[in-house]
Short mmCIF file of C-alpha atoms in Angstrom, two decimals:
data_model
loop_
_atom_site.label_atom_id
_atom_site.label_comp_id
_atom_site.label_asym_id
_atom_site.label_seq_id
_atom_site.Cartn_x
_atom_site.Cartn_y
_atom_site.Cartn_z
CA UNK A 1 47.54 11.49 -25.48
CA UNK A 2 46.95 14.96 -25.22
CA UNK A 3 44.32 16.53 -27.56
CA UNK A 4 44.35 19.82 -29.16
CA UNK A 5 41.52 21.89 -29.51
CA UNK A 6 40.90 24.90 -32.23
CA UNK A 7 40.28 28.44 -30.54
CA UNK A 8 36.43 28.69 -30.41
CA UNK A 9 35.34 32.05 -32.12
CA UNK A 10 32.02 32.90 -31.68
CA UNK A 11 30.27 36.18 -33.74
CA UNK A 12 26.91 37.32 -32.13
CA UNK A 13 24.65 39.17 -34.91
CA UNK A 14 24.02 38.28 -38.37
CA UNK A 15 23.72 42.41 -39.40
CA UNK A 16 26.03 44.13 -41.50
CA UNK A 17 28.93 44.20 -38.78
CA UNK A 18 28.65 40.63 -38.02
CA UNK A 19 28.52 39.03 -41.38
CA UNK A 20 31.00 41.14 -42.98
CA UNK A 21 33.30 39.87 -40.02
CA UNK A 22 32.10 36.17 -40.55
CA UNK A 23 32.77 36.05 -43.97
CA UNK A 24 36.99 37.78 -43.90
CA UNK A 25 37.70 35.38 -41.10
CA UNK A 26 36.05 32.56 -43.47
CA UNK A 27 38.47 33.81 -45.90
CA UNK A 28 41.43 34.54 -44.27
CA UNK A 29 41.55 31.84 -41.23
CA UNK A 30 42.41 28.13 -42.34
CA UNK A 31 40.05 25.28 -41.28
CA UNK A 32 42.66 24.39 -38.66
CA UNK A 33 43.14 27.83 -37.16
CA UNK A 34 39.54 28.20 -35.32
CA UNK A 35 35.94 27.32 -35.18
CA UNK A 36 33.56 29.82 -36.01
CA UNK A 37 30.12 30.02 -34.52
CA UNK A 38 27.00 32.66 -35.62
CA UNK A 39 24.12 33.45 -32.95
CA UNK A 40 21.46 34.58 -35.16
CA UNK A 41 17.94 34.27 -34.70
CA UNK A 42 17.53 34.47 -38.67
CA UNK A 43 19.45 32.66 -40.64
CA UNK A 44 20.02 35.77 -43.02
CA UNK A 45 21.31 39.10 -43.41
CA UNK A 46 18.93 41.82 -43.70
CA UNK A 47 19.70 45.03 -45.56
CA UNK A 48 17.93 47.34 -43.55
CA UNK A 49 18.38 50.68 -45.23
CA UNK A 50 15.25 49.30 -47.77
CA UNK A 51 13.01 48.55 -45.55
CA UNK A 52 10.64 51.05 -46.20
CA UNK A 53 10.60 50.03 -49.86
CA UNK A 54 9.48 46.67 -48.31
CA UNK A 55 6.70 48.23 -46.58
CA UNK A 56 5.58 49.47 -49.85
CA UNK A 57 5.72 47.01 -51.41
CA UNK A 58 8.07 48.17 -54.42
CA UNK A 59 10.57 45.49 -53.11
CA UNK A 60 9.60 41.53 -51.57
CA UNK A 61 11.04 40.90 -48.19
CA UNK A 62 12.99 37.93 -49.47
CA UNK A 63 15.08 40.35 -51.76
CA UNK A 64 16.77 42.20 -48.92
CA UNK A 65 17.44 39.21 -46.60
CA UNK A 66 20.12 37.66 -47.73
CA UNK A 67 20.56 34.01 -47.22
CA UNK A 68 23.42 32.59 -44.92
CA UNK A 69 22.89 29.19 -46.08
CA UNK A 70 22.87 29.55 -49.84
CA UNK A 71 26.73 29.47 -50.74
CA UNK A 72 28.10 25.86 -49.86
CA UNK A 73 32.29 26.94 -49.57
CA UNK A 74 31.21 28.64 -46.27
CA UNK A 75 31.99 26.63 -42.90
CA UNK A 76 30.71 28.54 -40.34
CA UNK A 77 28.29 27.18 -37.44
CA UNK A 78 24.92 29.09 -37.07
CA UNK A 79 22.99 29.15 -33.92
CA UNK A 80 19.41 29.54 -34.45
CA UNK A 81 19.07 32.23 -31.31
CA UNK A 82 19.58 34.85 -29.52
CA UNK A 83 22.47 35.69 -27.45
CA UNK A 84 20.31 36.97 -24.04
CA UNK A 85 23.29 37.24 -21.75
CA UNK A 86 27.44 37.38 -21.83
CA UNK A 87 29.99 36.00 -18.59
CA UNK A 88 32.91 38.09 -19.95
CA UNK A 89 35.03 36.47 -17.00
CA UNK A 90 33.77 32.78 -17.32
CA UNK A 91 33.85 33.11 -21.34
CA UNK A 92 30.39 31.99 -21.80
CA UNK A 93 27.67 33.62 -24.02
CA UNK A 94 24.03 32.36 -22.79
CA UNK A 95 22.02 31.92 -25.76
CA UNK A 96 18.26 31.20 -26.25
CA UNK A 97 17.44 29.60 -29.11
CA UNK A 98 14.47 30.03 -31.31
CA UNK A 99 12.48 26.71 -29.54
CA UNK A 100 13.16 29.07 -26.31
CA UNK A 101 15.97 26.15 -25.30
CA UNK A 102 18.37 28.37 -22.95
CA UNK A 103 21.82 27.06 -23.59
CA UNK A 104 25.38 28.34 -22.58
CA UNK A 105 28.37 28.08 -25.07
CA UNK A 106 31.59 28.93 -24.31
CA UNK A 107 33.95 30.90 -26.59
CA UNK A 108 37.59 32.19 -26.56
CA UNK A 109 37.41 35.07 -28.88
CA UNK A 110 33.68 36.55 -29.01
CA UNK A 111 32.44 39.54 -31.15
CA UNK A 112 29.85 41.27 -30.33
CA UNK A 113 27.60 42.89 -33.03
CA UNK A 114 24.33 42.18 -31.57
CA UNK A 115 22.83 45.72 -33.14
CA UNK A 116 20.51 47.78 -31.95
CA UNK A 117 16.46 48.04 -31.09
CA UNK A 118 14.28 50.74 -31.44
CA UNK A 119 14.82 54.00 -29.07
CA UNK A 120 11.44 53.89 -27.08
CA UNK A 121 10.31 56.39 -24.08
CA UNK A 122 8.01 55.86 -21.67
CA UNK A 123 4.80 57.31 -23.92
CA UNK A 124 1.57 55.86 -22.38
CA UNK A 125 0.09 53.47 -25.28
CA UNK A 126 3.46 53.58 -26.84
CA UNK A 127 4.63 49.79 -27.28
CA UNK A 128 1.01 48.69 -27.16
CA UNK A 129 -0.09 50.71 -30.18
CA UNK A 130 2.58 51.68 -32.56
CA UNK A 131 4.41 49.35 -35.10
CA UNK A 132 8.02 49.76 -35.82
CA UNK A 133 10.17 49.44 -38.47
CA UNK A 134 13.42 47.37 -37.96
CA UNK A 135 12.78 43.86 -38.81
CA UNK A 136 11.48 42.86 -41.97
CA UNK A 137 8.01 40.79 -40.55
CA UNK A 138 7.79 44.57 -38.98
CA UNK A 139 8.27 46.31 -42.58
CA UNK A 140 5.59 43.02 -44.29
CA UNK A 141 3.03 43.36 -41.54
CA UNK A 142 3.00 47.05 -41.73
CA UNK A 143 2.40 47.06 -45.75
CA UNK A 144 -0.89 44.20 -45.11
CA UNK A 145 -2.14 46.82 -42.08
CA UNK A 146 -2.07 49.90 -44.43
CA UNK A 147 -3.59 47.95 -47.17
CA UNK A 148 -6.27 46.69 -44.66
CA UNK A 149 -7.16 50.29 -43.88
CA UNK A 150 -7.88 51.32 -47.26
CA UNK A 151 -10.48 48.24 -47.36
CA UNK A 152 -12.39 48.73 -43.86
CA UNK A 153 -12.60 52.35 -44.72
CA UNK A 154 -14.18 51.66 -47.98
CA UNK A 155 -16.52 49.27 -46.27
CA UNK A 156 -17.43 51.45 -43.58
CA UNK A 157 -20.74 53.66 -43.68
CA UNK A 158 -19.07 55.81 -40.75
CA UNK A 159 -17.67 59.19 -42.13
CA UNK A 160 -15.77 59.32 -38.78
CA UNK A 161 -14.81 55.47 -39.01
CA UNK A 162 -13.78 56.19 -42.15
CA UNK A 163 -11.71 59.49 -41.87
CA UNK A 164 -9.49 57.68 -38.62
CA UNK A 165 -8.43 54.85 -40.85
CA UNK A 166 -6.78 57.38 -43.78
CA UNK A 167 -5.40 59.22 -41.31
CA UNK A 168 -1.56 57.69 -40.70
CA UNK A 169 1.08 59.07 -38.17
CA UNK A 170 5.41 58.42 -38.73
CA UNK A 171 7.10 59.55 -35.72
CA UNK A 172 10.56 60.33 -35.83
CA UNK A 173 11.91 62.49 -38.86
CA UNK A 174 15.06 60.61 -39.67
CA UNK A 175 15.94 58.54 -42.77
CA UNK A 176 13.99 55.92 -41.58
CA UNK A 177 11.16 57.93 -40.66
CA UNK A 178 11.23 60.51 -43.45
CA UNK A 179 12.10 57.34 -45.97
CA UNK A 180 8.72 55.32 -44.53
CA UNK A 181 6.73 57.88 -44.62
CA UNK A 182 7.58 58.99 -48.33
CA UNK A 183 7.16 55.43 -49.44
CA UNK A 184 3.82 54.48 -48.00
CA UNK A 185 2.45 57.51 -49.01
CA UNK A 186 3.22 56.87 -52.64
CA UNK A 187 1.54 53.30 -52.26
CA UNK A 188 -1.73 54.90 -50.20
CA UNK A 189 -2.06 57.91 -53.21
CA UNK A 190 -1.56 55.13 -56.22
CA UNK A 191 -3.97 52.66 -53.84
CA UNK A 192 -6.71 55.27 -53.64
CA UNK A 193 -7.72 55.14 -57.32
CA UNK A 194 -8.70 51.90 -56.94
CA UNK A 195 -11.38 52.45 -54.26
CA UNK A 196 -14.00 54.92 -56.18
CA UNK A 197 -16.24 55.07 -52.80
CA UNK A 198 -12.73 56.97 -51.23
CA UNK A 199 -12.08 60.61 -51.46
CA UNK A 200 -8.49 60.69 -52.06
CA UNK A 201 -9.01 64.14 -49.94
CA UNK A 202 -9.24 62.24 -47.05
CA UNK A 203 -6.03 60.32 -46.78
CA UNK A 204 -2.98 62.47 -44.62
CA UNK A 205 0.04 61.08 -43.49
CA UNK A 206 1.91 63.25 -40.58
CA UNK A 207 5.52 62.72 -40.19
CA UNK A 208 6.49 64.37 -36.60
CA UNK A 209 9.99 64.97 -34.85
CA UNK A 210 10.74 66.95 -31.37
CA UNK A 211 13.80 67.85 -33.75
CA UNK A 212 13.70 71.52 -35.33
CA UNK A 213 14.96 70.14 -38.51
CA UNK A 214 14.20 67.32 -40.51
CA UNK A 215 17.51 65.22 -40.94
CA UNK A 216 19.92 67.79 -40.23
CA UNK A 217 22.56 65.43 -41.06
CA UNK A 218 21.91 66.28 -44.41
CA UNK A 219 22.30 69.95 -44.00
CA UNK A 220 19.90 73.15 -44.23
CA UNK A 221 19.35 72.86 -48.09
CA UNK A 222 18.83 69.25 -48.31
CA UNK A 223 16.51 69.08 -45.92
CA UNK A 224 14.63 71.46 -46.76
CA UNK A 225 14.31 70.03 -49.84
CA UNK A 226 13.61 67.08 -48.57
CA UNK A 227 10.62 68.78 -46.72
CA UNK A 228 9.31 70.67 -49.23
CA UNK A 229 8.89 67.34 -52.01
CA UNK A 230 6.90 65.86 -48.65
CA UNK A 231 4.79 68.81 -48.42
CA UNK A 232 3.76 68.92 -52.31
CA UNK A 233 2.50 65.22 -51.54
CA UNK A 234 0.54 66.47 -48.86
CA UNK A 235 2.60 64.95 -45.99
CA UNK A 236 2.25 66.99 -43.19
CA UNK A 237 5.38 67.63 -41.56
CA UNK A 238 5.61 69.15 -38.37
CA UNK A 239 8.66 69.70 -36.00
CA UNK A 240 9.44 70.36 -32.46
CA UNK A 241 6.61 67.84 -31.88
CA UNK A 242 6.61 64.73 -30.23
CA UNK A 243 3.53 62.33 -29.08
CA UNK A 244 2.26 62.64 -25.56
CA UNK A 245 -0.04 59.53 -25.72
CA UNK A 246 -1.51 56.75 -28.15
CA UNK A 247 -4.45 54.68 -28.27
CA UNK A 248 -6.07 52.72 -30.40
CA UNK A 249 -8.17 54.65 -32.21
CA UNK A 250 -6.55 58.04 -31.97
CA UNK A 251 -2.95 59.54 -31.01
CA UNK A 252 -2.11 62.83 -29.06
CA UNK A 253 1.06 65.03 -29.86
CA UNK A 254 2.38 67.46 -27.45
CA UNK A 255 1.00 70.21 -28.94
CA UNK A 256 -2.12 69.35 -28.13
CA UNK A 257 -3.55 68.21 -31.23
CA UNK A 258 -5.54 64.69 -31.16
CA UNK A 259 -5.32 62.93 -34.51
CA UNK A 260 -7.46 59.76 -34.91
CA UNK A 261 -5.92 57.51 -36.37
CA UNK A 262 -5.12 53.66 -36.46
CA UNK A 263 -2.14 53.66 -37.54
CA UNK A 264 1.34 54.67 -35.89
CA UNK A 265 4.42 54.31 -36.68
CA UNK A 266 7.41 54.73 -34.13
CA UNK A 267 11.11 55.84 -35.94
CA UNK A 268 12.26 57.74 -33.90
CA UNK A 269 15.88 56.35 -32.98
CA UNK A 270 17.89 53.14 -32.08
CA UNK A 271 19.11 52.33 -28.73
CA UNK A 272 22.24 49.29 -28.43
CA UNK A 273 20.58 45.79 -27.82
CA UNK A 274 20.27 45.17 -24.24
CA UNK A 275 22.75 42.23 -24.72
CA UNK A 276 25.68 45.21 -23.75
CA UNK A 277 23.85 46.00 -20.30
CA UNK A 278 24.15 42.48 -19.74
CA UNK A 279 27.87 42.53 -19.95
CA UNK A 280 28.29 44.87 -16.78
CA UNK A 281 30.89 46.88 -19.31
CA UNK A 282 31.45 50.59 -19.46
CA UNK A 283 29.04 52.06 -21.92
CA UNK A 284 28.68 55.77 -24.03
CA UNK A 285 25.20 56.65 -24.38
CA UNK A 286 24.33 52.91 -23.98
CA UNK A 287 26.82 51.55 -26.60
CA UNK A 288 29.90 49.51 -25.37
CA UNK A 289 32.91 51.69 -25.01
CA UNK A 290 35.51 49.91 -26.81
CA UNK A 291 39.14 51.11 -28.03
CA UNK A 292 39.86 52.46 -31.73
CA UNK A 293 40.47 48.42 -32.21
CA UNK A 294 37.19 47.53 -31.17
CA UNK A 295 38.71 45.84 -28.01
CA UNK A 296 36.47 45.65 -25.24
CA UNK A 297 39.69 47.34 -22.09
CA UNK A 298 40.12 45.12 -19.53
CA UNK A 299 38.63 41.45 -21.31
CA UNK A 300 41.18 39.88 -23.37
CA UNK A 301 39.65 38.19 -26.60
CA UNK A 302 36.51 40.59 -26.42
CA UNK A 303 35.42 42.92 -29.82
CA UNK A 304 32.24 45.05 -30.16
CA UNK A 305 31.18 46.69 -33.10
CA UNK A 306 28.42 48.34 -35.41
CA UNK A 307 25.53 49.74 -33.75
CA UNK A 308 26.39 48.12 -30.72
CA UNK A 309 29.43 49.88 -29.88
CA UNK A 310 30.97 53.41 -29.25
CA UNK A 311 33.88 53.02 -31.55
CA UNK A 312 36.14 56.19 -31.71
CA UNK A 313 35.77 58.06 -35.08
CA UNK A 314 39.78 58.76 -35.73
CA UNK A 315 39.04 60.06 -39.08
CA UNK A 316 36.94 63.08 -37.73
CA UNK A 317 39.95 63.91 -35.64
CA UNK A 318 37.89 65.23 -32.67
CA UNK A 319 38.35 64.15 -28.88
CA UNK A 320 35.46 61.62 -28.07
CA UNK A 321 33.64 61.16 -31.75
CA UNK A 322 32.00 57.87 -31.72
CA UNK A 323 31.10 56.44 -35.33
CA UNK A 324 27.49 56.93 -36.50
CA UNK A 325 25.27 53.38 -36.37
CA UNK A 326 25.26 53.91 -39.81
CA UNK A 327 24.97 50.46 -42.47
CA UNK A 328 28.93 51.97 -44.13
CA UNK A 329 30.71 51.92 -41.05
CA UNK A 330 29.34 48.56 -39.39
CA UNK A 331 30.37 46.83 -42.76
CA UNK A 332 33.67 47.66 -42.89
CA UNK A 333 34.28 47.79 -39.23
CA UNK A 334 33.22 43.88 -39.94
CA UNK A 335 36.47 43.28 -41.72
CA UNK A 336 38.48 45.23 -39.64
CA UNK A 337 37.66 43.63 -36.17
CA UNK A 338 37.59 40.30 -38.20
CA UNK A 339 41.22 41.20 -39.22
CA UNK A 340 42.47 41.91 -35.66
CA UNK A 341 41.07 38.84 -34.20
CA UNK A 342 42.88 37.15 -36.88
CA UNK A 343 45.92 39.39 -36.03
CA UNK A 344 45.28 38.22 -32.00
CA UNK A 345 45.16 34.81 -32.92
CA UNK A 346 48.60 35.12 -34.71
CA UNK A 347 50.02 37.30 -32.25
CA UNK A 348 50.41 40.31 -34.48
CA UNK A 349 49.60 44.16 -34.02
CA UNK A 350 45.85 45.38 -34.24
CA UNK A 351 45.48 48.25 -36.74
CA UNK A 352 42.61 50.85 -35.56
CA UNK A 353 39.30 51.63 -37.53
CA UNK A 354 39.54 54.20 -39.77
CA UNK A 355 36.53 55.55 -41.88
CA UNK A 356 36.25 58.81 -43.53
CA UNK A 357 32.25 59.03 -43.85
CA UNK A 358 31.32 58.64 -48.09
CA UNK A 359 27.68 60.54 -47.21
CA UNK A 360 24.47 59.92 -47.33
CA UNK A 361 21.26 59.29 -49.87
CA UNK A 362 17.49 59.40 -49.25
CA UNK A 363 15.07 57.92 -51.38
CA UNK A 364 11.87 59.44 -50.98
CA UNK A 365 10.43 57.00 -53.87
CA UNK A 366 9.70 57.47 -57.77
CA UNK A 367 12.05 59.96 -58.95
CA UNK A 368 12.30 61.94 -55.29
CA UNK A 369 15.29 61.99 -53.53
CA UNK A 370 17.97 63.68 -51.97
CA UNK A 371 21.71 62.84 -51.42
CA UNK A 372 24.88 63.89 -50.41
CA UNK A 373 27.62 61.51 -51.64
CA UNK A 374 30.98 62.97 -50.90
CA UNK A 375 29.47 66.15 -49.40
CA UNK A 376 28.14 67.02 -53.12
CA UNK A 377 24.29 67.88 -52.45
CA UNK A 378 22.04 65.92 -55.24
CA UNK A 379 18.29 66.32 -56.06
CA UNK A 380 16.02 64.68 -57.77
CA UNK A 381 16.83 62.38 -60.87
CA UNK A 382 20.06 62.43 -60.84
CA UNK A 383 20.20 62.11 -56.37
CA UNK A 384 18.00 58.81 -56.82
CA UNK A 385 20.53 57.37 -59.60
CA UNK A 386 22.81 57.61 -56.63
CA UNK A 387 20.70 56.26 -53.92
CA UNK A 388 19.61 53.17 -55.65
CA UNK A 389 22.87 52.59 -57.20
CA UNK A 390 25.02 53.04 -53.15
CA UNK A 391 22.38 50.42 -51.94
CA UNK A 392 22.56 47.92 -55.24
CA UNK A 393 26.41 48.51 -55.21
CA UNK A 394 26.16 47.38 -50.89
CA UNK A 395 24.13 44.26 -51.28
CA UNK A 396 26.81 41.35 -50.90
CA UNK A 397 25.22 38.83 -53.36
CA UNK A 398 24.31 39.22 -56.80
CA UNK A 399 21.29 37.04 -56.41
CA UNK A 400 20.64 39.91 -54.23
CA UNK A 401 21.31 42.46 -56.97
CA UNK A 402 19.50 40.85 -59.37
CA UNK A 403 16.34 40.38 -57.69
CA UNK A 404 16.40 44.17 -56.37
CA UNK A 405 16.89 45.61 -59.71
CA UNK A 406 14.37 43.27 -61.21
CA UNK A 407 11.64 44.36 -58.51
CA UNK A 408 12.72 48.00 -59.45
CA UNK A 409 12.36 48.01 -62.95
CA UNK A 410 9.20 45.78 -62.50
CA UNK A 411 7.36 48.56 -60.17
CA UNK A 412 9.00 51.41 -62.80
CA UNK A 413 7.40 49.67 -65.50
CA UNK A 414 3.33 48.00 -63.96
CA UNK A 415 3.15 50.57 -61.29
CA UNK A 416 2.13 49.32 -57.58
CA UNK A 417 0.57 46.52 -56.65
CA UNK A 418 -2.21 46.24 -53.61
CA UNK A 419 -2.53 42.39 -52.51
CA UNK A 420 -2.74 42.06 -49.03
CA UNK A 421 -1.35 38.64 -48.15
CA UNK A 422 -2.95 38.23 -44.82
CA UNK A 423 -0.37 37.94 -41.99
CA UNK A 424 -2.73 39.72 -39.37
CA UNK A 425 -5.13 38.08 -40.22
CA UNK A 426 -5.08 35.75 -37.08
CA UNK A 427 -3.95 38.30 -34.31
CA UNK A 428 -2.77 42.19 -34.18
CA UNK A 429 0.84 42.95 -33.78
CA UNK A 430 2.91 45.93 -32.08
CA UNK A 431 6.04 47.25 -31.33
CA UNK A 432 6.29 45.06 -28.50
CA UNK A 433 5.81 42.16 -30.39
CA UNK A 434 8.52 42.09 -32.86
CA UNK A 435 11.72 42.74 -31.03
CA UNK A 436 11.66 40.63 -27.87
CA UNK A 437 13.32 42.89 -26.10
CA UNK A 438 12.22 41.31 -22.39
CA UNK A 439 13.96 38.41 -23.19
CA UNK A 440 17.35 39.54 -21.96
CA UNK A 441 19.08 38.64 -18.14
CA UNK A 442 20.65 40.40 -15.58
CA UNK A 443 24.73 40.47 -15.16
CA UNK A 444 23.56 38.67 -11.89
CA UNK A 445 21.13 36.29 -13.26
CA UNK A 446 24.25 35.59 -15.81
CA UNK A 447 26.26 34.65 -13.23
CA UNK A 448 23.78 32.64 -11.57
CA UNK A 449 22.68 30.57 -14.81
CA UNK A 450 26.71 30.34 -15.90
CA UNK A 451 28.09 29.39 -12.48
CA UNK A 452 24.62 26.69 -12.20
#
């Protein structure tokens, strides 16, 4: 009796790229046709491009992370993990799983969309003193630590004690950076007035980028702009400077200058998860070099995508453009690789990604903000009606919607709120600490665990 088994397809990353590519084959792919298997360590799908309204608390974490579980007409197998190593030629992803179980499962088609980390250098103090901001416990712990800053400097008889903890450094002048920095310096001005032993005086925020302009994706104008709504806030924004060292109490930029400070935040840049160096693959500036189908040359069954992956930008038109790791690409890049491993499975043609970029919007909180939808420069009002409404419009639930616009009109309406909940209470957390990125083998110690 022989016994037929379905074609095992297994998606690594729950981000934008892999859910979106979950959820067509879901769709389009009959029960019969294939198993589909998730590695995600979370069990949801964050929207990352609000963090920083997390960290200020104008938005709860559970309203940008979107639930895998809630809808019951979806089929697909989660592993609670992460995938820390890939046999392309055995077929076998290694995966360890959030009870730090290491366990190998085999696939037939795989899809790699494991994202990216943060972009860190070798900065003495670096990973031991700086938060991030790319996972959402990052974004919540970050909001308590701020808040607890206002408090011990309020408690503290120590004018110097007390002038280090309002004093908070943002590395890294992209959207992330500029967007985090804007944001918690909203919450740490309307936070002030609450503490009448504080001289609002004392409170700076720096925002620093070896860059000479500050997102110069968005142009001269707009960020200039952009700048100049920071520098009436009193964010002090200073380019062609990076950070030579960082301790714990104070920070050194490579100017010269010594800030002290607690607080330090590290945007500056994503690197591809080290899942890809695993995979002994060609890479392009660390992301998987993969065709205009996001085929993996040379591995049959093999698709990388999103942040993850160098895939060619046809619609620029220009030899060697690589798509930006940008949250509009990696979604619909999703459906497309989802549609040629369909089209694989069927034996049918792949059709190559093709994305003419929509633009971009920065929301630099209350009614500051500058976009670019379409190459049409916005500011103000009217450039935040298009911000919020580009991320509302891009969450993929309306439980989702409605529990973003409620937070927003609830902040527009009562203003900021300053609880902090306590998760550092127990123990301090870094960089380091939130990304795991030493968990990940060796192409050799790959082999060795698959072949054992």
């Amino acid at each position: 009796m022989n016994t037929v088994t379905r074609p095992r397809i297994l998606v690594v990353g729950a981000g934008f790229a892999g859910v979106e590519c979950v959820r067509r084959l879901e769709r389009k792919l009959a029960p019969a046709e294939a198993d589909v298997t998730l590695v995600t360590p979370y069990a949801y799908q964050l929207y990352l491009p609000l963090l920083p309204q997390v960290a200020s608390g104008v938005l709860t974490p559970q309203s940008i992370a979107l639930s895998l579980r809630r809808s019951k007409k979806y089929r697909t197998r989660i592993i609670p993990g992460g995938a820390i190593g890939v046999d392309l030629k055995a077929k076998v992803c290694v995966v360890q799983t959030i009870t730090d179980k290491i366990v190998n499962e085999p696939y037939d088609y795989i899809v790699l969309a494991p994202g990216s980390v943060t972009r860190t250098f070798d900065i003495p103090g670096l990973t031991e003193h700086a938060f991030g901001m790319k996972t959402l416990a990052e974004a919540a712990y970050i909001r308590d630590h701020v808040i607890t800053q206002l408090d011990l400097a309020d408690a503290s008889d120590d004018p110097a004690e007390r002038a280090a903890r309002l004093q908070f450094v943002v590395v890294g002048g992209g959207y992330a950076g500029t967007e985090t920095a804007a944001c918690l310096q909203r919450l740490t001005h309307a936070a002030v007035q609450r503490y009448p032993r504080l001289d609002p005086g004392l409170i700076k925020w720096h925002l620093i980028d070896i860059a000479p302009k500050l997102m110069p994706e968005l142009g001269e104008k707009l960020g200039r702009s952009a700048q100049e709504i920071l520098g009436r806030r009193g964010i002090e924004v200073s380019l062609g400077v990076s950070l030579d060292k960082a301790g714990a109490e104070e920070v050194t930029f490579t100017d010269g200058r010594v800030v002290p400070t607690h607080t330090l935040i590290w945007t500056a840049g994503v690197v591809a998860s080290p899942l890809i160096g695993t995979l002994g693959a060609e890479t392009v500036r660390g992301r998987l070099a993969v065709t205009a189908e996001m085929t993996l040359p040379g591995h049959d069954g093999v698709f990388a995508l999103g942040d993850a992956a160098a895939v060619p930008d046809e619609a620029k038109g220009e030899p060697g453009a690589v798509c930006p790791p940008t949250a509009q690409h990696a979604m619909r890049q999703g459906k497309k690789a989802a549609d040629n491993v369909i089209a694989t499975l069927r034996g049918r043609p792949l059709i190559p990604y093709v994305h003419r970029d929509l633009g971009l919007v920065v929301d630099l909180g209350g009614k500051d903000a500058v976009s670019k939808p379409l190459g049409i420069e916005l500011r103000g009002v009217l450039a935040q009606a298009v911000a919020r409404g580009y991320h509302w419009s891009a969450l993929r639930t309306n439980v989702a919607k409605t529990r973003v616009m409620t937070n927003w009109l609830l902040n527009a309406v009562a203003g900021d709120d300053f609880v902090r909940t306590g998760f550092q209470a127990r123990k301090p957390a870094r960089l380091k600490d939130f990304e795991f990125t030493d968990s990940y083998l060796t192409p050799e110690q790959v082999r060795a665990r698959v072949e054992g």
